[in-house]
Amino acid sequence: MQNEQDIAIRLRIVYLTAVLFGIAIIARAFTIGVVQRDQWLAKKNKEVLRYHTVEASRGNIYADDGSLLATSLPIYTVRLDFEVEKLRKAFPEKIDSLADGLHKIFPETSASEFKQELRKGYRAKSRSTLVRKDVNFKELSEMRKLPILKGRAKYGMILESKEKRVMPFRSLAYKTLGNIYDKGKLTGLEAYYNTYLKGSNGKRLKQKMSGGDWKEVNGENEIEPKEGSDIVSTIDVQLQDVAESALRKQLLINKAEQGCVVLMEVKTGHIKAISNLTRSKTDSARYTEESNLAVSATWDPGSTFKLASVLALIEDGLVDTNEIFDTQGGVIRFCNHPIYDSKDGGYGRISLADAFIQSSNVGIIKAVMKGYQSQQKKFIERLKAFHLGIPSGIDLKEEQMPTIFYPGHKNWSCLSMPSLAMGYEVLLPPIQMLAFYNAVANDGVMMKPQLVSEIRHNGKTVKRFDPVVIDSSICSKASIRKVKPLMKGVVERGTAKNLRNPHYQTAGKTGTVKKKFKVNGIEKKSYRASFAGFFPYDNPKYSCIVVIENPSQAGFYGNIVAGPVFKEVADKVYARSREMHQGYVKVLAASEMKPEINPGFTEDLRVIASNTGMKVSMPEARWTRVRQSGAALVAKPENFDMELMPDVTGMGLRDAIFLLENMGLSVKPSGKGKVKKQSIPAGTRVNRNSLVTIELA
Amino acid sequence: MPVIYAKGDRTIWIVVLLLTLLSVLAVYTSTGTLAYAKQGGDTEHYLIKHTVLVLSGLFLMYITHLANYKIFSRIGQLAIWVAAPLLIITLMGGEINDASRWLTVPIINASFQTSDLAKLALIMYIARLLSRKQEQIKEFKGAFLPLLLPIFVTCGLILPANFSTAALLFLTSMVLLFIGRVNIKYILALAGVGVIAFALFILVALNFDLPGRIGTWKARIENFSSEKTEGNYQSEQAKIAIANGGLIGMGPGKSEQRNFLPHPYSDFIFAIILEEGGILLGSFVVLLYLILFLRVIRMIKYSPQSFATFLAVGCTLMLLFQAFINMAVAVNLFPVTGQALPLVSMGGTSIWFTSISIGIILCVSRFCLKDGGKEEADEIA
């Protein structure tokens, strides 16, 4: 009994302690819950509920034929939540097959790398272990077949999706289409048509949970996002491709700094191709779209501006095209400053027409000074009437304001009039010059350069942008009739004879701007070559401008440097369009094609193949050689070692020059047709700057 | 042939059923977030899972209470020999969890914390030893040392994986020894040694970077001793819950803090109870545990044997201490430990061990009869 009483007493002591402890708990709860109540309520999480943005999917940009130029694709990030029990249980057994499967889908990451990362997450019980980011839908579908991931959310798979802007043609018209990622700043059409493209974002109410995660309050969006509309651009993918590769080739051959080409449809003002390429600072053989030079580069147009000078004189009835001017030995002075003709000694006594065709600075200046010396302001007003010095209104926010000085302006000097007459002391983006040339081609009707023709929503046209006539008559038709033959003369017998061809007639004007500047006190020269014009002459369909800045090889004249780009684009248009020339075009059936063993630039071959209906798939290589294998054609990548002389026999001149120049060789061609002989045998190790002569036949 | 009726102390049954009911409600209200995080918003998933566990627990409780308490003396003796190797195995082999606490039973494929088994085994074993050594209980060599040995071994094996459980079990054992009339001088001396050792350990842990769980303990101690807001996130959220609840609570299912409290369904379930039921309901829960203890004290007045007394008191103390530690953590009297609230918290197989403990108490109660349960027990045996 003694023992039992002892136990009972000890039990009571423990019980009493327990009661006291219980009271302490309640007292503590009372202190927190009642006494300090406000203090703790003040610390309540403020953001219990919050609206989260549900992004609307952005509209597409299409080419004129419906090809997709820019679109938004969902791109996924896949994570695993290693606190999910099912995942923890299955993981040790499935990790090997999961890692192997992931490696098969993403060969660039090894299975052991996957394993290592996932194990790390498993050990740390990480709630969001990254499995893979930038996963496209196809890859995601593959991933969902793998062990664990096929269990989806039940096995802790977390899927985040966001939209990624994708341009299926990659760099094609890159700056014109624009970018939505450039430092948060929209550019190009993406910027100009953003209100249509962006749609409107939705909202979804979410509640904050422990660990900082947000869970949806309701199963659906409180405000549904509205998807953006699509825009249909006027760009023609094929012509764009031709323009871009022609420009790139010409930039490479001439080792130029940058350049642009714009092709415009005369009647509508639709831009069919617009390309801007700038040399990479690190790789001199690489040209990419860095800025939209065609609309944003304010350059002196140079001699292409002489069209405006001549048209002004004719429109104002001051000088006629047959009036003769003495080029006085090819030099004329203003305030002691000489201005020379590009031909030493000048052109003797020539008509205004010939001064234009030969691009005589002295001749044109003398004509302009004769007409406007006493009424300088009238010249400027006439230019304004041609809409020169006024923005073109193209649907790109990047278009820059032009600059033309007035007499009386502080920058106006005794040199200003003569300079302006030949396209100096005036700053115009190429697009504005082109709009003027287009108006001349269009019999004086000036069209607004336009990149987008309609807005579509779910395939239905919701808004149409009809061609806009800026000015139904920038000058009289009679004046147009007088200048057009001069433009044709430039190609037929003037400064751009190299562009002449037997199939169709071209009209235009060359421009070569000479820039002098000083580097460390040494005077240096640089050039800007350009060509602007239209084709075909009789019934103009397209106008086109090409500007190439700082060519440093081959030559610097507009016809040599910029002309070939113009010609290549025009040739392409000519070859493609049957209505443009009267002659019957024999379209060769694929079976009649006799493929030649003829390596070429893959992009070219691809265009050729698609235009002729040849069924052959081109490899992903820069150069390709096509061979006949039985009835089928086989295209194999051609890898040229940049230090060994390649076999260029069978190539066209263009491709051969491009390839050899690209290797740093100087090429001296002779003859016409395809390369038959090369002076350095194929396979020989060659040094840069070696001379190679090729014979064509 | 005597017929055994399933009964036991009715008050204890009522306390248990009330706590169970509360448990189902509290778990349902606090697993919403978890359901979103892990079950894709299926909020009933955890309710059903928990209810099944609780019902099976009640069944185990019922079965256990039908037994003759004397059998637990034998079971305890056996279990202590089973538990120790199992603890070693889990310590060696655990990769499932950073804290190697779990063991998977091969045939039924359920994993359980070996410490749950060890706890029960140790209590039964101490009860057995205490009752056997009552004659020489005040001796050091004859009683204290033999009693201390299994306690040290068991707690020592639990310690590396789960500090708080080991400490709690040690505390329970010591109090049980005290009730079992062990010389108080020895217990106090041991407590003194323990305090010094623990102080040394904390000093070492705070000053050196130690791997594994020690890092976690260190963080907890640091968080409790210094008022770092980031580290005190859990207790701060718990306090907000208590403040939300005030005196009468926000009402069932109205908890806000369940979304911010980690483990609102186990470690911090008492905070959720305080939030939804206020201090009123919280006090009631404390009261229920105290009533349980009181009923046990009452009934063992008629205990047939000292073993029955120590067995029932041991099981009760274990539940009570765990419950009070959990609640003390929720009201920030104690640093965060990770002890569940027995009979209330959601938790897999540990519910079964709690149920067995209650079953044992109820079982003993069946033999605590004013008119000589001793004879009846002997008769049955």
JSON list of N, CA and C in Angstrom, two decimals, chain A residues 3 6-7 10-11 14-15 18 21-22 25-26 28-30 32-34 37 40-41 43-45 83 85 127 207-210 215, chain B residues 33 36-38 138 178-179 181-182 236-237 239-240 242-244 246 256 259-260 279 283 286 290 293-294 297 300 324 331-332:
[
{"chain": "A", "resi": 3, "resn": "ASN", "atom": "N", "xyz": [3.73, 1.59, -1.35]},
{"chain": "A", "resi": 3, "resn": "ASN", "atom": "CA", "xyz": [4.22, 1.82, -2.72]},
{"chain": "A", "resi": 3, "resn": "ASN", "atom": "C", "xyz": [3.16, 2.48, -3.58]},
{"chain": "A", "resi": 6, "resn": "ASP", "atom": "N", "xyz": [2.80, 6.04, -2.84]},
{"chain": "A", "resi": 6, "resn": "ASP", "atom": "CA", "xyz": [3.95, 6.76, -3.39]},
{"chain": "A", "resi": 6, "resn": "ASP", "atom": "C", "xyz": [3.74, 7.02, -4.87]},
{"chain": "A", "resi": 7, "resn": "ILE", "atom": "N", "xyz": [3.31, 5.96, -5.57]},
{"chain": "A", "resi": 7, "resn": "ILE", "atom": "CA", "xyz": [3.04, 6.11, -7.01]},
{"chain": "A", "resi": 7, "resn": "ILE", "atom": "C", "xyz": [1.96, 7.15, -7.25]},
{"chain": "A", "resi": 10, "resn": "ARG", "atom": "N", "xyz": [3.28, 10.65, -6.80]},
{"chain": "A", "resi": 10, "resn": "ARG", "atom": "CA", "xyz": [4.13, 11.04, -7.93]},
{"chain": "A", "resi": 10, "resn": "ARG", "atom": "C", "xyz": [3.28, 11.31, -9.18]},
{"chain": "A", "resi": 11, "resn": "LEU", "atom": "N", "xyz": [2.25, 10.50, -9.36]},
{"chain": "A", "resi": 11, "resn": "LEU", "atom": "CA", "xyz": [1.36, 10.73, -10.51]},
{"chain": "A", "resi": 11, "resn": "LEU", "atom": "C", "xyz": [0.71, 12.09, -10.42]},
{"chain": "A", "resi": 14, "resn": "VAL", "atom": "N", "xyz": [3.03, 14.79, -11.49]},
{"chain": "A", "resi": 14, "resn": "VAL", "atom": "CA", "xyz": [3.13, 14.83, -12.96]},
{"chain": "A", "resi": 14, "resn": "VAL", "atom": "C", "xyz": [1.87, 15.44, -13.56]},
{"chain": "A", "resi": 15, "resn": "TYR", "atom": "N", "xyz": [0.74, 15.03, -13.02]},
{"chain": "A", "resi": 15, "resn": "TYR", "atom": "CA", "xyz": [-0.53, 15.53, -13.55]},
{"chain": "A", "resi": 15, "resn": "TYR", "atom": "C", "xyz": [-0.61, 17.04, -13.38]},
{"chain": "A", "resi": 18, "resn": "ALA", "atom": "N", "xyz": [1.39, 18.70, -15.84]},
{"chain": "A", "resi": 18, "resn": "ALA", "atom": "CA", "xyz": [0.73, 18.66, -17.15]},
{"chain": "A", "resi": 18, "resn": "ALA", "atom": "C", "xyz": [-0.36, 19.73, -17.22]},
{"chain": "A", "resi": 21, "resn": "PHE", "atom": "N", "xyz": [1.18, 23.00, -17.68]},
{"chain": "A", "resi": 21, "resn": "PHE", "atom": "CA", "xyz": [1.67, 23.13, -19.06]},
{"chain": "A", "resi": 21, "resn": "PHE", "atom": "C", "xyz": [0.50, 23.43, -20.00]},
{"chain": "A", "resi": 22, "resn": "GLY", "atom": "N", "xyz": [-0.61, 22.73, -19.75]},
{"chain": "A", "resi": 22, "resn": "GLY", "atom": "CA", "xyz": [-1.81, 22.96, -20.57]},
{"chain": "A", "resi": 22, "resn": "GLY", "atom": "C", "xyz": [-2.29, 24.39, -20.42]},
{"chain": "A", "resi": 25, "resn": "ILE", "atom": "N", "xyz": [-0.13, 26.69, -22.38]},
{"chain": "A", "resi": 25, "resn": "ILE", "atom": "CA", "xyz": [-0.46, 26.68, -23.82]},
{"chain": "A", "resi": 25, "resn": "ILE", "atom": "C", "xyz": [-1.65, 27.59, -24.11]},
{"chain": "A", "resi": 26, "resn": "ILE", "atom": "N", "xyz": [-2.69, 27.42, -23.28]},
{"chain": "A", "resi": 26, "resn": "ILE", "atom": "CA", "xyz": [-3.89, 28.23, -23.49]},
{"chain": "A", "resi": 26, "resn": "ILE", "atom": "C", "xyz": [-3.59, 29.71, -23.26]},
{"chain": "A", "resi": 28, "resn": "ARG", "atom": "N", "xyz": [-0.78, 31.20, -23.60]},
{"chain": "A", "resi": 28, "resn": "ARG", "atom": "CA", "xyz": [0.03, 31.67, -24.73]},
{"chain": "A", "resi": 28, "resn": "ARG", "atom": "C", "xyz": [-0.88, 31.96, -25.93]},
{"chain": "A", "resi": 29, "resn": "ALA", "atom": "N", "xyz": [-1.79, 31.04, -26.19]},
{"chain": "A", "resi": 29, "resn": "ALA", "atom": "CA", "xyz": [-2.73, 31.22, -27.30]},
{"chain": "A", "resi": 29, "resn": "ALA", "atom": "C", "xyz": [-3.56, 32.48, -27.06]},
{"chain": "A", "resi": 30, "resn": "PHE", "atom": "N", "xyz": [-3.94, 32.70, -25.81]},
{"chain": "A", "resi": 30, "resn": "PHE", "atom": "CA", "xyz": [-4.73, 33.88, -25.47]},
{"chain": "A", "resi": 30, "resn": "PHE", "atom": "C", "xyz": [-3.92, 35.15, -25.71]},
{"chain": "A", "resi": 32, "resn": "ILE", "atom": "N", "xyz": [-1.46, 35.60, -27.77]},
{"chain": "A", "resi": 32, "resn": "ILE", "atom": "CA", "xyz": [-1.30, 35.86, -29.21]},
{"chain": "A", "resi": 32, "resn": "ILE", "atom": "C", "xyz": [-2.64, 36.24, -29.85]},
{"chain": "A", "resi": 33, "resn": "GLY", "atom": "N", "xyz": [-3.66, 35.46, -29.51]},
{"chain": "A", "resi": 33, "resn": "GLY", "atom": "CA", "xyz": [-4.94, 35.58, -30.22]},
{"chain": "A", "resi": 33, "resn": "GLY", "atom": "C", "xyz": [-5.80, 36.73, -29.73]},
{"chain": "A", "resi": 34, "resn": "VAL", "atom": "N", "xyz": [-5.59, 37.18, -28.50]},
{"chain": "A", "resi": 34, "resn": "VAL", "atom": "CA", "xyz": [-6.45, 38.24, -28.00]},
{"chain": "A", "resi": 34, "resn": "VAL", "atom": "C", "xyz": [-5.64, 39.49, -27.66]},
{"chain": "A", "resi": 37, "resn": "ARG", "atom": "N", "xyz": [-3.49, 40.55, -30.65]},
{"chain": "A", "resi": 37, "resn": "ARG", "atom": "CA", "xyz": [-4.22, 40.22, -31.88]},
{"chain": "A", "resi": 37, "resn": "ARG", "atom": "C", "xyz": [-3.91, 41.16, -33.05]},
{"chain": "A", "resi": 40, "resn": "TRP", "atom": "N", "xyz": [-0.52, 40.92, -34.78]},
{"chain": "A", "resi": 40, "resn": "TRP", "atom": "CA", "xyz": [-0.31, 39.80, -35.69]},
{"chain": "A", "resi": 40, "resn": "TRP", "atom": "C", "xyz": [-1.19, 39.89, -36.93]},
{"chain": "A", "resi": 41, "resn": "LEU", "atom": "N", "xyz": [-2.38, 40.42, -36.75]},
{"chain": "A", "resi": 41, "resn": "LEU", "atom": "CA", "xyz": [-3.26, 40.57, -37.93]},
{"chain": "A", "resi": 41, "resn": "LEU", "atom": "C", "xyz": [-2.63, 41.53, -38.93]},
{"chain": "A", "resi": 43, "resn": "LYS", "atom": "N", "xyz": [0.28, 41.67, -39.74]},
{"chain": "A", "resi": 43, "resn": "LYS", "atom": "CA", "xyz": [1.31, 40.99, -40.53]},
{"chain": "A", "resi": 43, "resn": "LYS", "atom": "C", "xyz": [0.74, 40.03, -41.57]},
{"chain": "A", "resi": 44, "resn": "LYS", "atom": "N", "xyz": [-0.56, 40.01, -41.62]},
{"chain": "A", "resi": 44, "resn": "LYS", "atom": "CA", "xyz": [-1.23, 39.11, -42.56]},
{"chain": "A", "resi": 44, "resn": "LYS", "atom": "C", "xyz": [-0.72, 39.34, -43.97]},
{"chain": "A", "resi": 45, "resn": "ASN", "atom": "N", "xyz": [-0.63, 38.28, -44.70]},
{"chain": "A", "resi": 45, "resn": "ASN", "atom": "CA", "xyz": [-0.18, 38.41, -46.09]},
{"chain": "A", "resi": 45, "resn": "ASN", "atom": "C", "xyz": [-1.15, 39.28, -46.86]},
{"chain": "A", "resi": 83, "resn": "GLU", "atom": "N", "xyz": [8.29, 16.81, -54.44]},
{"chain": "A", "resi": 83, "resn": "GLU", "atom": "CA", "xyz": [7.59, 16.53, -53.19]},
{"chain": "A", "resi": 83, "resn": "GLU", "atom": "C", "xyz": [6.38, 15.63, -53.43]},
{"chain": "A", "resi": 85, "resn": "GLU", "atom": "N", "xyz": [4.46, 12.49, -53.88]},
{"chain": "A", "resi": 85, "resn": "GLU", "atom": "CA", "xyz": [4.79, 11.15, -53.36]},
{"chain": "A", "resi": 85, "resn": "GLU", "atom": "C", "xyz": [4.99, 10.13, -54.47]},
{"chain": "A", "resi": 127, "resn": "ARG", "atom": "N", "xyz": [10.91, 21.57, -55.40]},
{"chain": "A", "resi": 127, "resn": "ARG", "atom": "CA", "xyz": [9.53, 21.60, -55.89]},
{"chain": "A", "resi": 127, "resn": "ARG", "atom": "C", "xyz": [9.46, 22.01, -57.36]},
{"chain": "A", "resi": 207, "resn": "GLN", "atom": "N", "xyz": [-4.68, 32.49, -55.97]},
{"chain": "A", "resi": 207, "resn": "GLN", "atom": "CA", "xyz": [-4.48, 32.66, -54.54]},
{"chain": "A", "resi": 207, "resn": "GLN", "atom": "C", "xyz": [-3.08, 32.18, -54.17]},
{"chain": "A", "resi": 208, "resn": "LYS", "atom": "N", "xyz": [-2.45, 32.91, -53.27]},
{"chain": "A", "resi": 208, "resn": "LYS", "atom": "CA", "xyz": [-1.10, 32.55, -52.90]},
{"chain": "A", "resi": 208, "resn": "LYS", "atom": "C", "xyz": [-1.12, 31.39, -51.90]},
{"chain": "A", "resi": 209, "resn": "MET", "atom": "N", "xyz": [-0.20, 30.46, -52.10]},
{"chain": "A", "resi": 209, "resn": "MET", "atom": "CA", "xyz": [-0.12, 29.32, -51.20]},
{"chain": "A", "resi": 209, "resn": "MET", "atom": "C", "xyz": [1.24, 29.34, -50.51]},
{"chain": "A", "resi": 210, "resn": "SER", "atom": "N", "xyz": [1.39, 28.48, -49.50]},
{"chain": "A", "resi": 210, "resn": "SER", "atom": "CA", "xyz": [2.68, 28.39, -48.83]},
{"chain": "A", "resi": 210, "resn": "SER", "atom": "C", "xyz": [3.73, 27.99, -49.84]},
{"chain": "A", "resi": 215, "resn": "LYS", "atom": "N", "xyz": [-2.27, 29.28, -56.75]},
{"chain": "A", "resi": 215, "resn": "LYS", "atom": "CA", "xyz": [-3.24, 28.32, -57.26]},
{"chain": "A", "resi": 215, "resn": "LYS", "atom": "C", "xyz": [-4.45, 29.09, -57.78]},
{"chain": "B", "resi": 33, "resn": "THR", "atom": "N", "xyz": [-4.78, 23.04, -49.75]},
{"chain": "B", "resi": 33, "resn": "THR", "atom": "CA", "xyz": [-3.60, 23.49, -50.47]},
{"chain": "B", "resi": 33, "resn": "THR", "atom": "C", "xyz": [-2.79, 22.30, -50.98]},
{"chain": "B", "resi": 36, "resn": "TYR", "atom": "N", "xyz": [-4.25, 20.77, -53.92]},
{"chain": "B", "resi": 36, "resn": "TYR", "atom": "CA", "xyz": [-3.97, 21.50, -55.16]},
{"chain": "B", "resi": 36, "resn": "TYR", "atom": "C", "xyz": [-2.56, 21.25, -55.63]},
{"chain": "B", "resi": 37, "resn": "ALA", "atom": "N", "xyz": [-1.66, 21.20, -54.65]},
{"chain": "B", "resi": 37, "resn": "ALA", "atom": "CA", "xyz": [-0.26, 21.05, -55.03]},
{"chain": "B", "resi": 37, "resn": "ALA", "atom": "C", "xyz": [0.04, 19.66, -55.56]},
{"chain": "B", "resi": 38, "resn": "LYS", "atom": "N", "xyz": [-0.58, 18.66, -54.99]},
{"chain": "B", "resi": 38, "resn": "LYS", "atom": "CA", "xyz": [-0.16, 17.30, -55.33]},
{"chain": "B", "resi": 38, "resn": "LYS", "atom": "C", "xyz": [-1.23, 16.43, -55.99]},
{"chain": "B", "resi": 138, "resn": "LYS", "atom": "N", "xyz": [14.90, 1.39, -5.39]},
{"chain": "B", "resi": 138, "resn": "LYS", "atom": "CA", "xyz": [15.70, 2.55, -5.00]},
{"chain": "B", "resi": 138, "resn": "LYS", "atom": "C", "xyz": [17.20, 2.33, -5.23]},
{"chain": "B", "resi": 178, "resn": "PHE", "atom": "N", "xyz": [10.28, 8.04, -12.79]},
{"chain": "B", "resi": 178, "resn": "PHE", "atom": "CA", "xyz": [9.94, 8.81, -11.59]},
{"chain": "B", "resi": 178, "resn": "PHE", "atom": "C", "xyz": [8.66, 8.27, -10.94]},
{"chain": "B", "resi": 179, "resn": "ILE", "atom": "N", "xyz": [7.65, 8.07, -11.81]},
{"chain": "B", "resi": 179, "resn": "ILE", "atom": "CA", "xyz": [6.39, 7.52, -11.29]},
{"chain": "B", "resi": 179, "resn": "ILE", "atom": "C", "xyz": [6.61, 6.11, -10.75]},
{"chain": "B", "resi": 181, "resn": "ARG", "atom": "N", "xyz": [8.85, 5.07, -9.02]},
{"chain": "B", "resi": 181, "resn": "ARG", "atom": "CA", "xyz": [9.50, 5.15, -7.71]},
{"chain": "B", "resi": 181, "resn": "ARG", "atom": "C", "xyz": [11.01, 5.00, -7.78]},
{"chain": "B", "resi": 182, "resn": "VAL", "atom": "N", "xyz": [11.56, 5.25, -8.93]},
{"chain": "B", "resi": 182, "resn": "VAL", "atom": "CA", "xyz": [13.03, 5.25, -9.00]},
{"chain": "B", "resi": 182, "resn": "VAL", "atom": "C", "xyz": [13.52, 6.42, -8.18]},
{"chain": "B", "resi": 236, "resn": "GLU", "atom": "N", "xyz": [5.46, 32.63, -37.34]},
{"chain": "B", "resi": 236, "resn": "GLU", "atom": "CA", "xyz": [4.72, 33.87, -37.56]},
{"chain": "B", "resi": 236, "resn": "GLU", "atom": "C", "xyz": [3.38, 33.60, -38.22]},
{"chain": "B", "resi": 237, "resn": "GLN", "atom": "N", "xyz": [3.40, 32.71, -39.21]},
{"chain": "B", "resi": 237, "resn": "GLN", "atom": "CA", "xyz": [2.13, 32.36, -39.87]},
{"chain": "B", "resi": 237, "resn": "GLN", "atom": "C", "xyz": [1.18, 31.71, -38.88]},
{"chain": "B", "resi": 239, "resn": "LYS", "atom": "N", "xyz": [1.07, 32.30, -35.67]},
{"chain": "B", "resi": 239, "resn": "LYS", "atom": "CA", "xyz": [0.55, 33.36, -34.80]},
{"chain": "B", "resi": 239, "resn": "LYS", "atom": "C", "xyz": [-0.57, 34.13, -35.49]},
{"chain": "B", "resi": 240, "resn": "ILE", "atom": "N", "xyz": [-0.38, 34.37, -36.80]},
{"chain": "B", "resi": 240, "resn": "ILE", "atom": "CA", "xyz": [-1.44, 35.06, -37.54]},
{"chain": "B", "resi": 240, "resn": "ILE", "atom": "C", "xyz": [-2.71, 34.21, -37.50]},
{"chain": "B", "resi": 242, "resn": "ILE", "atom": "N", "xyz": [-3.61, 32.16, -35.14]},
{"chain": "B", "resi": 242, "resn": "ILE", "atom": "CA", "xyz": [-4.20, 32.27, -33.81]},
{"chain": "B", "resi": 242, "resn": "ILE", "atom": "C", "xyz": [-4.92, 33.61, -33.65]},
{"chain": "B", "resi": 243, "resn": "ALA", "atom": "N", "xyz": [-4.27, 34.68, -34.18]},
{"chain": "B", "resi": 243, "resn": "ALA", "atom": "CA", "xyz": [-4.89, 36.00, -34.12]},
{"chain": "B", "resi": 243, "resn": "ALA", "atom": "C", "xyz": [-6.17, 36.04, -34.94]},
{"chain": "B", "resi": 244, "resn": "ASN", "atom": "N", "xyz": [-6.14, 35.39, -36.11]},
{"chain": "B", "resi": 244, "resn": "ASN", "atom": "CA", "xyz": [-7.35, 35.28, -36.94]},
{"chain": "B", "resi": 244, "resn": "ASN", "atom": "C", "xyz": [-8.49, 34.65, -36.14]},
{"chain": "B", "resi": 246, "resn": "GLY", "atom": "N", "xyz": [-8.85, 34.32, -32.79]},
{"chain": "B", "resi": 246, "resn": "GLY", "atom": "CA", "xyz": [-9.33, 35.05, -31.61]},
{"chain": "B", "resi": 246, "resn": "GLY", "atom": "C", "xyz": [-9.95, 34.10, -30.60]},
{"chain": "B", "resi": 256, "resn": "GLU", "atom": "N", "xyz": [-7.70, 30.85, -43.30]},
{"chain": "B", "resi": 256, "resn": "GLU", "atom": "CA", "xyz": [-6.93, 31.52, -44.35]},
{"chain": "B", "resi": 256, "resn": "GLU", "atom": "C", "xyz": [-5.49, 31.03, -44.32]},
{"chain": "B", "resi": 259, "resn": "ASN", "atom": "N", "xyz": [-3.26, 28.21, -46.18]},
{"chain": "B", "resi": 259, "resn": "ASN", "atom": "CA", "xyz": [-2.55, 28.41, -47.43]},
{"chain": "B", "resi": 259, "resn": "ASN", "atom": "C", "xyz": [-1.12, 28.89, -47.23]},
{"chain": "B", "resi": 260, "resn": "PHE", "atom": "N", "xyz": [-0.80, 29.32, -46.04]},
{"chain": "B", "resi": 260, "resn": "PHE", "atom": "CA", "xyz": [0.53, 29.87, -45.81]},
{"chain": "B", "resi": 260, "resn": "PHE", "atom": "C", "xyz": [1.36, 29.02, -44.87]},
{"chain": "B", "resi": 279, "resn": "ILE", "atom": "N", "xyz": [-9.74, 30.15, -29.35]},
{"chain": "B", "resi": 279, "resn": "ILE", "atom": "CA", "xyz": [-9.12, 29.68, -28.12]},
{"chain": "B", "resi": 279, "resn": "ILE", "atom": "C", "xyz": [-10.08, 28.75, -27.38]},
{"chain": "B", "resi": 283, "resn": "SER", "atom": "N", "xyz": [-8.76, 25.32, -26.12]},
{"chain": "B", "resi": 283, "resn": "SER", "atom": "CA", "xyz": [-8.77, 24.95, -24.69]},
{"chain": "B", "resi": 283, "resn": "SER", "atom": "C", "xyz": [-9.46, 23.61, -24.51]},
{"chain": "B", "resi": 286, "resn": "VAL", "atom": "N", "xyz": [-7.05, 20.86, -25.32]},
{"chain": "B", "resi": 286, "resn": "VAL", "atom": "CA", "xyz": [-6.10, 20.68, -24.21]},
{"chain": "B", "resi": 286, "resn": "VAL", "atom": "C", "xyz": [-6.80, 19.92, -23.09]},
{"chain": "B", "resi": 290, "resn": "LEU", "atom": "N", "xyz": [-6.08, 16.31, -21.07]},
{"chain": "B", "resi": 290, "resn": "LEU", "atom": "CA", "xyz": [-5.94, 16.27, -19.61]},
{"chain": "B", "resi": 290, "resn": "LEU", "atom": "C", "xyz": [-6.97, 15.32, -19.00]},
{"chain": "B", "resi": 293, "resn": "PHE", "atom": "N", "xyz": [-5.71, 11.87, -19.26]},
{"chain": "B", "resi": 293, "resn": "PHE", "atom": "CA", "xyz": [-4.72, 11.59, -18.23]},
{"chain": "B", "resi": 293, "resn": "PHE", "atom": "C", "xyz": [-5.41, 11.36, -16.88]},
{"chain": "B", "resi": 294, "resn": "LEU", "atom": "N", "xyz": [-6.37, 12.23, -16.59]},
{"chain": "B", "resi": 294, "resn": "LEU", "atom": "CA", "xyz": [-7.08, 12.14, -15.32]},
{"chain": "B", "resi": 294, "resn": "LEU", "atom": "C", "xyz": [-7.80, 10.80, -15.18]},
{"chain": "B", "resi": 297, "resn": "ILE", "atom": "N", "xyz": [-5.38, 8.14, -14.35]},
{"chain": "B", "resi": 297, "resn": "ILE", "atom": "CA", "xyz": [-4.98, 8.21, -12.94]},
{"chain": "B", "resi": 297, "resn": "ILE", "atom": "C", "xyz": [-6.08, 7.62, -12.06]},
{"chain": "B", "resi": 300, "resn": "ILE", "atom": "N", "xyz": [-6.37, 3.65, -12.48]},
{"chain": "B", "resi": 300, "resn": "ILE", "atom": "CA", "xyz": [-5.30, 2.76, -11.98]},
{"chain": "B", "resi": 300, "resn": "ILE", "atom": "C", "xyz": [-5.27, 2.67, -10.46]},
{"chain": "B", "resi": 324, "resn": "PHE", "atom": "N", "xyz": [1.28, 17.83, -26.12]},
{"chain": "B", "resi": 324, "resn": "PHE", "atom": "CA", "xyz": [1.59, 19.14, -25.55]},
{"chain": "B", "resi": 324, "resn": "PHE", "atom": "C", "xyz": [2.77, 19.80, -26.28]},
{"chain": "B", "resi": 331, "resn": "VAL", "atom": "N", "xyz": [1.84, 27.32, -30.62]},
{"chain": "B", "resi": 331, "resn": "VAL", "atom": "CA", "xyz": [1.68, 28.64, -29.99]},
{"chain": "B", "resi": 331, "resn": "VAL", "atom": "C", "xyz": [3.04, 29.28, -29.72]},
{"chain": "B", "resi": 332, "resn": "ASN", "atom": "N", "xyz": [4.08, 28.67, -30.33]},
{"chain": "B", "resi": 332, "resn": "ASN", "atom": "CA", "xyz": [5.42, 29.24, -30.28]},
{"chain": "B", "resi": 332, "resn": "ASN", "atom": "C", "xyz": [6.03, 29.29, -28.87]}
]
